Amino acid sequence: MAAFRARFARDPRRIAAAPGRVNLIGEHTDYNDGFVLPIAIDRRTVVCIDWSPDSTSHIHAADLNASVDLPALNSLRPDASINIKVDADAARIRTGSWVSYAAGVLANLAAIVPPLAARGVDLTIASSVPLGSGLSSSASLEVGVATAAAALAGASITPRDLAALCRDAEHRFAGVPCGIMDQYIAAMGRHDHALLIDCRTQAAELVAMPGADRAEVVVMDSRVKHALASGQYAERRETCRAACRVMGIDSLRDASPELLTLHAPGARSPATLSPVEHARARHIISENARTLAAAQALRAGDLEEVGRLMLASHASLREHYQVSCPELDTLVELAAQVPGVFGARMTGGGFGGCAIALATPHAADRLVREIPAAYRARHALPHGLDARVFVTTACDGASVIA
Ligand code: ADP
Ligand code: MG
């Protein structure tokens, strides 16, 4: 609101917000047609919007102190090679720039909401989700922009369709081949619930979380992001596909522990997995089972079991999928030592970003107070940064605030 007033010297016509998220369990399963179990968190991106006086759109990112002007929203195209270039009939937006996230969403919306093709918008973005920490600032921006712009144009779009449109924008404009989890939970999250998403059928089922008097989710941001992350991500995807070819299946969702044994290195099968393929597939198969078991344990209120599954997930990601890093291992190890912590694990793609813990309120307070110093004693962070540790609860997905 303040950012909009400062930039445009009037009040916005609509305000919308969409949350970031953490994934409780189900890591690297999304692109293997598997299960994930995220919650929306109480950090969100707020988007203020009004029609602009003409067909030019003015987008301001308060957190980056950056602004950009865009021509007709139905003329926007992604382009890997340039910043922003306006030709006679189209404006080309550099793939992956901050603008590409907002512009992609507006372009996709303008294709199905005629008023947005005809008029420009004035729009500000301000977020309490840390950018690029694995808490899905990108999807919270996308879903926030989509919710605000749809409300401004009077278009009613289901949360599911809105999420799909945002994901498509992240694919084509931002150039990130993400799964559906981030946009789904940002659009469809519910207070006090996790969302069990079947990434194959895209079915999404709410699962009640324990009351905040019994357990809280603690987010522990390692503040590191190792450069090999995106290359390793592409490599893991390719290894999973290779493992499927060996086992004669379309996706690791269809693999069972028995099938894995049949094709294990050294087995008598004509087609055997390499040790690396075997380890990666083993993680995915067991992680899908853990995710379903964790949803069941949540429903039953069995937090000890949820915690055990989280710790097993982390061990599998560290040993078999090999996407953890010393900093994330430290955070999980430190948290797991505190009495009242049910479990902890890295969350997100790995090689940095965040870990989470499920803990009693008392233990959660201890983690907030004690983790930063204990972490600092083990890892030297650049520029005197500390681990960022905060308590969150499962929150609602995107909404129009005003
Ligand atoms: P994550 O989604 O885990 O935070 P990503 O790398 O997927 O990390 O997305 C981060 C990128 O999204 C940023 O580098 C920026 O381009 C864009 N972004 C996210 N939030 C904002 C924001 N509040 N303002 C401008 N750009 C943002
Ligand atoms: Mg993201």
Coordinates of C-alpha atoms and ligand atoms in Angstrom, one line a residue:
M1 CA 0.0 0.0 0.0
A2 CA 2.7 2.4 1.0
A3 CA 4.8 1.4 -2.0
F4 CA 1.9 2.0 -4.3
R5 CA 1.2 5.4 -2.9
A6 CA 4.8 6.4 -3.0
R7 CA 5.2 5.3 -6.7
F8 CA 1.8 6.3 -8.1
A9 CA 0.6 9.1 -5.7
R10 CA -2.8 7.6 -5.2
D11 CA -4.5 4.5 -3.6
P12 CA -4.6 1.2 -5.4
R13 CA -7.9 -0.1 -6.6
R14 CA -7.2 -3.7 -5.5
I15 CA -4.8 -5.4 -3.1
A16 CA -4.0 -9.1 -3.1
A17 CA -1.5 -11.3 -1.3
A18 CA -0.2 -14.8 -1.8
P19 CA 2.0 -16.8 0.6
G20 CA 5.4 -18.5 0.4
R21 CA 5.6 -22.1 1.4
V22 CA 7.6 -24.9 3.0
N23 CA 7.3 -28.5 1.9
L24 CA 6.9 -30.7 5.0
I25 CA 8.0 -33.8 3.1
G26 CA 8.2 -35.2 -0.4
E27 CA 11.4 -33.8 -1.9
H28 CA 12.4 -34.2 -5.6
T29 CA 9.3 -36.3 -6.0
D30 CA 7.3 -33.7 -8.0
Y31 CA 9.1 -34.2 -11.3
N32 CA 8.8 -38.0 -10.8
D33 CA 5.0 -37.9 -10.8
G34 CA 5.0 -38.4 -7.0
F35 CA 3.6 -36.8 -3.8
V36 CA 4.4 -33.6 -2.0
L37 CA 3.0 -32.2 1.3
P38 CA 3.6 -28.4 1.6
I39 CA 2.0 -25.7 3.8
A40 CA 1.6 -22.1 3.0
I41 CA 3.5 -19.9 5.5
D42 CA 2.9 -16.5 7.1
R43 CA 5.3 -14.7 4.8
R44 CA 3.6 -13.3 1.7
T45 CA 3.9 -11.1 -1.3
V46 CA 1.5 -8.2 -1.4
V47 CA 0.5 -6.8 -4.8
C48 CA -1.3 -3.5 -5.2
I49 CA -2.9 -2.7 -8.6
D50 CA -5.0 -0.2 -10.5
W51 CA -5.6 0.5 -14.1
S52 CA -3.0 2.8 -15.6
P53 CA -4.1 5.9 -17.5
D54 CA -3.2 4.3 -20.9
S55 CA -2.1 1.1 -22.4
T56 CA 1.4 1.2 -20.8
S57 CA 1.8 -0.9 -17.6
H58 CA 4.1 0.3 -14.8
I59 CA 5.5 -2.4 -12.6
H60 CA 7.4 -1.6 -9.4
A61 CA 9.3 -4.1 -7.3
A62 CA 9.7 -2.4 -3.9
D63 CA 12.1 -5.0 -2.5
L64 CA 14.5 -4.5 -5.4
N65 CA 13.8 -0.8 -5.8
A66 CA 13.3 -1.5 -9.5
S67 CA 10.7 -0.3 -12.0
V68 CA 9.8 -1.2 -15.5
D69 CA 7.3 0.0 -18.1
L70 CA 5.6 -2.6 -20.4
P71 CA 3.6 -2.0 -23.6
A72 CA 0.3 -3.9 -24.3
L73 CA 0.2 -6.9 -22.0
N74 CA -1.0 -9.3 -24.8
S75 CA 2.2 -8.4 -26.8
L76 CA 4.7 -9.7 -24.2
R77 CA 7.0 -12.5 -25.3
P78 CA 9.9 -14.3 -23.4
D79 CA 13.3 -14.0 -25.0
A80 CA 16.6 -15.4 -23.7
S81 CA 18.9 -12.9 -25.3
I82 CA 17.9 -9.4 -24.4
N83 CA 16.7 -7.2 -21.5
I84 CA 13.5 -5.6 -22.7
K85 CA 13.0 -4.7 -26.3
V86 CA 9.9 -3.3 -27.8
D87 CA 9.3 -4.1 -31.5
A88 CA 6.4 -2.9 -33.6
D89 CA 4.1 -5.7 -32.5
A90 CA 5.7 -7.3 -29.4
A91 CA 7.7 -6.6 -26.3
R92 CA 10.4 -9.1 -25.5
I93 CA 11.3 -9.8 -21.9
R94 CA 14.5 -11.3 -20.8
T95 CA 14.0 -14.9 -19.5
G96 CA 14.6 -15.2 -15.8
S97 CA 14.8 -11.5 -15.0
W98 CA 12.6 -10.4 -12.1
V99 CA 10.3 -8.7 -14.6
S100 CA 9.8 -12.0 -16.4
Y101 CA 7.9 -13.5 -13.4
A102 CA 5.3 -10.7 -13.3
A103 CA 5.2 -10.1 -17.0
G104 CA 4.7 -13.7 -17.8
V105 CA 1.7 -13.9 -15.5
L106 CA 0.2 -10.7 -16.9
A107 CA 0.7 -11.9 -20.5
N108 CA -1.0 -15.2 -19.7
L109 CA -3.9 -13.5 -18.0
A110 CA -4.3 -10.9 -20.9
A111 CA -4.7 -13.9 -23.3
I112 CA -7.9 -14.9 -21.5
V113 CA -9.2 -11.8 -19.8
P114 CA -10.0 -9.2 -22.5
P115 CA -9.8 -6.0 -20.4
L116 CA -6.2 -6.8 -19.6
A117 CA -5.4 -7.0 -23.3
A118 CA -6.9 -3.6 -23.9
R119 CA -5.6 -1.6 -20.9
G120 CA -2.4 -1.2 -18.9
V121 CA -2.0 -1.6 -15.1
D122 CA -0.1 0.2 -12.4
L123 CA 1.3 -2.4 -10.0
T124 CA 3.6 -2.7 -7.0
I125 CA 5.1 -5.8 -5.5
A126 CA 6.3 -6.0 -1.9
S127 CA 7.2 -9.3 -0.2
S128 CA 8.1 -10.7 3.2
V129 CA 9.2 -13.9 1.6
P130 CA 13.0 -13.9 1.4
L131 CA 13.9 -14.0 -2.3
G132 CA 15.6 -17.1 -3.5
S133 CA 15.8 -18.9 -0.2
G134 CA 13.7 -21.8 -1.3
L135 CA 10.5 -20.5 0.4
S136 CA 9.0 -19.9 -3.1
S137 CA 9.0 -16.1 -3.3
S138 CA 8.6 -16.7 -7.1
A139 CA 5.3 -18.5 -6.9
S140 CA 4.0 -16.1 -4.2
L141 CA 4.8 -13.2 -6.6
E142 CA 3.1 -15.0 -9.5
V143 CA 0.0 -16.0 -7.7
G144 CA -0.2 -12.6 -6.0
V145 CA 0.0 -10.7 -9.3
A146 CA -2.5 -13.1 -10.9
T147 CA -5.0 -12.7 -8.0
A148 CA -4.7 -8.9 -8.0
A149 CA -5.0 -8.5 -11.8
A150 CA -7.9 -11.0 -12.1
A151 CA -9.7 -9.1 -9.3
L152 CA -9.0 -5.7 -11.0
A153 CA -10.5 -7.0 -14.3
G154 CA -13.4 -8.7 -12.5
A155 CA -12.4 -12.1 -13.9
S156 CA -13.2 -15.1 -11.8
I157 CA -10.7 -17.9 -12.2
T158 CA -10.5 -21.0 -10.1
P159 CA -7.4 -21.3 -7.8
R160 CA -6.4 -24.4 -9.8
D161 CA -6.5 -22.6 -13.1
L162 CA -4.8 -19.6 -11.7
A163 CA -2.0 -21.8 -10.4
A164 CA -1.6 -23.5 -13.8
L165 CA -1.4 -20.2 -15.5
C166 CA 1.3 -19.0 -13.1
R167 CA 3.3 -22.2 -13.5
D168 CA 3.2 -21.8 -17.3
A169 CA 4.5 -18.3 -16.9
E170 CA 7.4 -19.5 -14.7
H171 CA 8.2 -22.2 -17.4
R172 CA 8.0 -20.0 -20.4
F173 CA 9.0 -16.5 -19.2
A174 CA 11.2 -17.2 -16.2
G175 CA 12.7 -20.3 -17.8
V176 CA 12.3 -22.5 -14.7
P177 CA 10.9 -26.0 -15.3
C178 CA 9.2 -26.2 -11.9
G179 CA 6.5 -28.6 -10.8
I180 CA 3.0 -27.6 -9.8
M181 CA 3.6 -27.6 -6.0
D182 CA 4.6 -24.0 -5.4
Q183 CA 1.8 -22.4 -7.3
Y184 CA -0.8 -24.9 -6.0
I185 CA 0.0 -24.2 -2.4
A186 CA 0.2 -20.4 -2.9
A187 CA -3.3 -20.5 -4.5
M188 CA -4.9 -23.3 -2.5
G189 CA -3.3 -23.4 0.9
R190 CA -5.6 -23.5 3.9
H191 CA -5.2 -22.2 7.5
D192 CA -4.1 -25.1 9.8
H193 CA -3.8 -27.5 6.9
A194 CA -1.1 -29.1 4.7
L195 CA -1.9 -29.9 1.1
L196 CA -1.2 -33.4 -0.1
I197 CA -0.6 -33.0 -3.9
D198 CA -0.4 -36.0 -6.3
C199 CA 1.8 -34.6 -8.9
R200 CA 0.6 -37.2 -11.5
T201 CA -3.1 -36.6 -11.3
Q202 CA -2.7 -33.0 -9.8
A203 CA -5.3 -34.0 -7.2
A204 CA -4.9 -31.9 -4.0
E205 CA -6.2 -32.9 -0.6
L206 CA -6.2 -30.9 2.5
V207 CA -4.6 -32.6 5.6
A208 CA -5.3 -31.1 9.0
M209 CA -2.2 -30.0 10.9
P210 CA -1.9 -30.3 14.7
G211 CA -3.0 -27.3 16.7
A212 CA -0.4 -24.7 17.3
D213 CA -0.5 -25.7 21.0
R214 CA 0.9 -29.1 20.1
A215 CA 3.4 -28.4 17.3
E216 CA 4.8 -25.5 15.3
V217 CA 6.9 -25.5 12.1
V218 CA 10.3 -23.8 12.5
V219 CA 12.0 -22.6 9.3
M220 CA 15.8 -22.4 9.4
D221 CA 17.3 -20.6 6.5
S222 CA 21.0 -21.6 6.0
R223 CA 21.6 -18.3 4.1
V224 CA 23.8 -20.3 1.6
K225 CA 23.1 -21.3 -1.9
H226 CA 25.8 -23.4 -3.5
A227 CA 26.4 -22.7 -7.2
L228 CA 26.1 -26.3 -8.3
A229 CA 22.4 -26.4 -7.5
S230 CA 20.8 -25.9 -10.9
G231 CA 23.2 -28.2 -12.7
Q232 CA 22.7 -30.9 -10.1
Y233 CA 19.0 -30.5 -10.4
A234 CA 19.1 -31.1 -14.2
E235 CA 21.4 -34.1 -13.6
R236 CA 19.1 -35.7 -11.0
R237 CA 16.1 -35.3 -13.4
E238 CA 18.1 -37.0 -16.2
T239 CA 19.3 -39.8 -13.9
C240 CA 15.7 -40.5 -12.8
R241 CA 14.7 -40.8 -16.5
A242 CA 17.6 -43.2 -17.2
A243 CA 16.5 -45.3 -14.2
C244 CA 13.0 -45.5 -15.6
R245 CA 14.4 -46.7 -19.0
V246 CA 16.3 -49.5 -17.3
M247 CA 13.3 -50.6 -15.4
G248 CA 10.9 -50.3 -18.3
I249 CA 8.5 -47.8 -16.7
D250 CA 7.3 -44.3 -17.6
S251 CA 8.0 -42.7 -14.2
L252 CA 9.5 -43.6 -10.9
R253 CA 6.0 -43.2 -9.5
D254 CA 5.4 -46.7 -11.0
A255 CA 8.5 -48.3 -9.4
S256 CA 8.2 -50.5 -6.3
P257 CA 10.9 -51.7 -3.9
E258 CA 10.5 -55.1 -5.5
L259 CA 11.1 -53.7 -9.0
L260 CA 14.2 -51.9 -7.7
T261 CA 15.6 -55.1 -6.3
L262 CA 15.0 -56.9 -9.6
H263 CA 17.1 -54.3 -11.4
A264 CA 19.7 -53.7 -8.7
P265 CA 23.4 -53.5 -9.6
G266 CA 24.7 -57.0 -9.9
A267 CA 21.2 -58.6 -10.1
R268 CA 20.6 -61.3 -12.7
S269 CA 18.2 -59.2 -14.7
P270 CA 19.4 -58.3 -18.3
A271 CA 18.9 -54.6 -17.5
T272 CA 20.5 -53.4 -14.3
L273 CA 20.8 -50.0 -12.8
S274 CA 24.1 -48.3 -12.2
P275 CA 24.8 -47.8 -8.4
V276 CA 24.0 -44.1 -8.8
E277 CA 20.7 -44.7 -10.6
H278 CA 19.8 -47.2 -8.0
A279 CA 20.5 -44.8 -5.2
R280 CA 18.5 -42.0 -6.8
A281 CA 15.5 -44.3 -7.6
R282 CA 15.6 -45.7 -4.0
H283 CA 15.2 -42.2 -2.6
I284 CA 12.2 -41.4 -4.8
I285 CA 10.4 -44.7 -4.1
S286 CA 10.9 -44.5 -0.4
E287 CA 10.1 -40.7 -0.3
N288 CA 6.8 -41.2 -2.0
A289 CA 5.9 -43.9 0.7
R290 CA 7.1 -41.5 3.5
T291 CA 5.0 -38.7 2.2
L292 CA 1.8 -40.8 2.1
A293 CA 2.7 -42.1 5.6
A294 CA 3.3 -38.6 6.9
A295 CA -0.1 -37.4 5.7
Q296 CA -1.6 -40.4 7.4
A297 CA 0.3 -39.8 10.6
L298 CA -0.8 -36.1 10.6
R299 CA -4.4 -37.2 10.2
A300 CA -4.0 -39.5 13.1
G301 CA -2.2 -36.8 15.2
D302 CA 0.9 -39.0 15.5
L303 CA 3.6 -36.3 15.5
E304 CA 6.3 -38.6 16.7
E305 CA 5.8 -40.6 13.5
V306 CA 5.8 -37.5 11.3
G307 CA 9.1 -36.5 12.9
R308 CA 10.6 -39.9 12.3
L309 CA 9.6 -39.7 8.6
M310 CA 11.1 -36.2 8.3
L311 CA 14.4 -37.4 9.7
A312 CA 14.4 -40.5 7.4
S313 CA 13.6 -38.2 4.5
H314 CA 16.6 -36.0 5.3
A315 CA 18.9 -39.1 5.6
S316 CA 17.7 -40.4 2.3
L317 CA 18.3 -37.0 0.6
R318 CA 21.7 -36.8 2.1
E319 CA 22.9 -40.3 1.4
H320 CA 21.0 -41.6 -1.6
Y321 CA 19.9 -38.5 -3.5
Q322 CA 22.9 -36.5 -2.4
V323 CA 21.4 -33.0 -2.6
S324 CA 22.1 -31.9 1.0
C325 CA 25.1 -29.9 2.0
P326 CA 27.1 -29.4 5.3
E327 CA 25.1 -26.4 6.3
L328 CA 21.7 -28.1 5.9
D329 CA 23.0 -31.2 7.7
T330 CA 24.2 -29.0 10.6
L331 CA 20.8 -27.3 11.0
V332 CA 19.0 -30.7 11.0
E333 CA 21.5 -32.2 13.4
L334 CA 21.3 -29.2 15.8
A335 CA 17.5 -29.1 15.7
A336 CA 17.1 -32.9 16.2
Q337 CA 19.1 -32.7 19.5
V338 CA 16.6 -30.3 21.1
P339 CA 14.1 -32.1 23.4
G340 CA 10.6 -31.5 22.0
V341 CA 11.6 -31.5 18.4
F342 CA 9.7 -34.3 16.6
G343 CA 11.8 -34.2 13.4
A344 CA 13.7 -32.0 11.0
R345 CA 14.8 -32.1 7.4
M346 CA 16.1 -30.0 4.5
T347 CA 13.3 -28.6 2.4
G348 CA 13.4 -27.5 -1.2
G349 CA 15.8 -28.6 -3.9
G350 CA 18.9 -28.7 -1.6
F351 CA 22.5 -27.4 -1.8
G352 CA 21.5 -24.6 0.5
G353 CA 18.2 -22.8 1.2
C354 CA 16.1 -23.9 4.2
A355 CA 15.7 -26.7 6.7
I356 CA 12.5 -27.1 8.8
A357 CA 11.7 -28.7 12.1
L358 CA 8.4 -29.8 13.6
A359 CA 8.5 -29.0 17.3
T360 CA 6.5 -28.3 20.4
P361 CA 6.0 -24.6 21.0
H362 CA 8.5 -24.6 23.8
A363 CA 11.1 -26.4 21.6
A364 CA 10.3 -24.1 18.7
D365 CA 11.2 -21.1 20.9
R366 CA 14.4 -22.7 21.9
L367 CA 15.3 -23.3 18.2
V368 CA 14.7 -19.6 17.4
R369 CA 16.9 -18.5 20.3
E370 CA 19.7 -21.1 20.1
I371 CA 20.2 -22.2 16.5
P372 CA 21.8 -19.0 15.1
A373 CA 24.7 -19.0 17.5
A374 CA 25.2 -22.8 17.3
Y375 CA 25.1 -22.6 13.5
R376 CA 27.6 -19.7 13.5
A377 CA 30.0 -21.7 15.6
R378 CA 30.1 -24.4 12.8
H379 CA 29.9 -22.4 9.6
A380 CA 31.4 -19.0 8.6
L381 CA 28.7 -17.1 6.7
P382 CA 29.5 -14.3 4.3
H383 CA 29.1 -10.7 5.5
G384 CA 28.4 -11.7 9.1
L385 CA 25.0 -13.2 8.2
D386 CA 23.3 -15.5 10.7
A387 CA 20.9 -18.4 10.0
R388 CA 17.4 -16.9 9.8
V389 CA 15.2 -18.9 12.1
F390 CA 11.5 -18.3 12.5
V391 CA 8.3 -20.0 13.6
T392 CA 5.4 -20.3 11.2
T393 CA 2.0 -22.0 11.0
A394 CA 0.0 -23.3 8.1
C395 CA -1.8 -20.3 6.5
D396 CA -4.4 -19.5 3.9
G397 CA -3.5 -19.3 0.2
A398 CA -3.9 -16.2 -2.0
S399 CA -6.7 -13.8 -1.3
V400 CA -8.0 -10.4 -2.3
I401 CA -7.4 -8.1 0.7
A402 CA -9.2 -5.0 -0.6
Ligands
ADP1 P1 12.4 -18.9 -4.5 O1 11.1 -19.0 -5.3 O2 12.7 -20.2 -3.8 O3 12.4 -17.7 -3.5 P2 13.4 -18.5 -7.1 O4 14.8 -18.5 -7.6 O5 12.5 -19.5 -7.6 O6 13.6 -18.7 -5.5 O7 12.8 -17.1 -7.3 C1 13.4 -15.9 -6.9 C2 13.3 -14.9 -8.0 O8 11.9 -14.5 -8.2 C3 14.0 -13.6 -7.7 O9 15.4 -13.7 -8.1 C4 13.3 -12.6 -8.5 O10 13.7 -12.6 -9.9 C5 11.8 -13.1 -8.4 N1 11.1 -12.5 -7.3 C6 10.6 -13.2 -6.2 N2 10.1 -12.3 -5.3 C7 10.2 -11.1 -5.8 C8 9.9 -9.7 -5.4 N3 9.3 -9.5 -4.2 N4 10.2 -8.7 -6.2 C9 10.8 -8.9 -7.4 N5 11.2 -10.1 -7.9 C10 10.9 -11.2 -7.1
MG2 MG 10.7 -20.4 -6.9

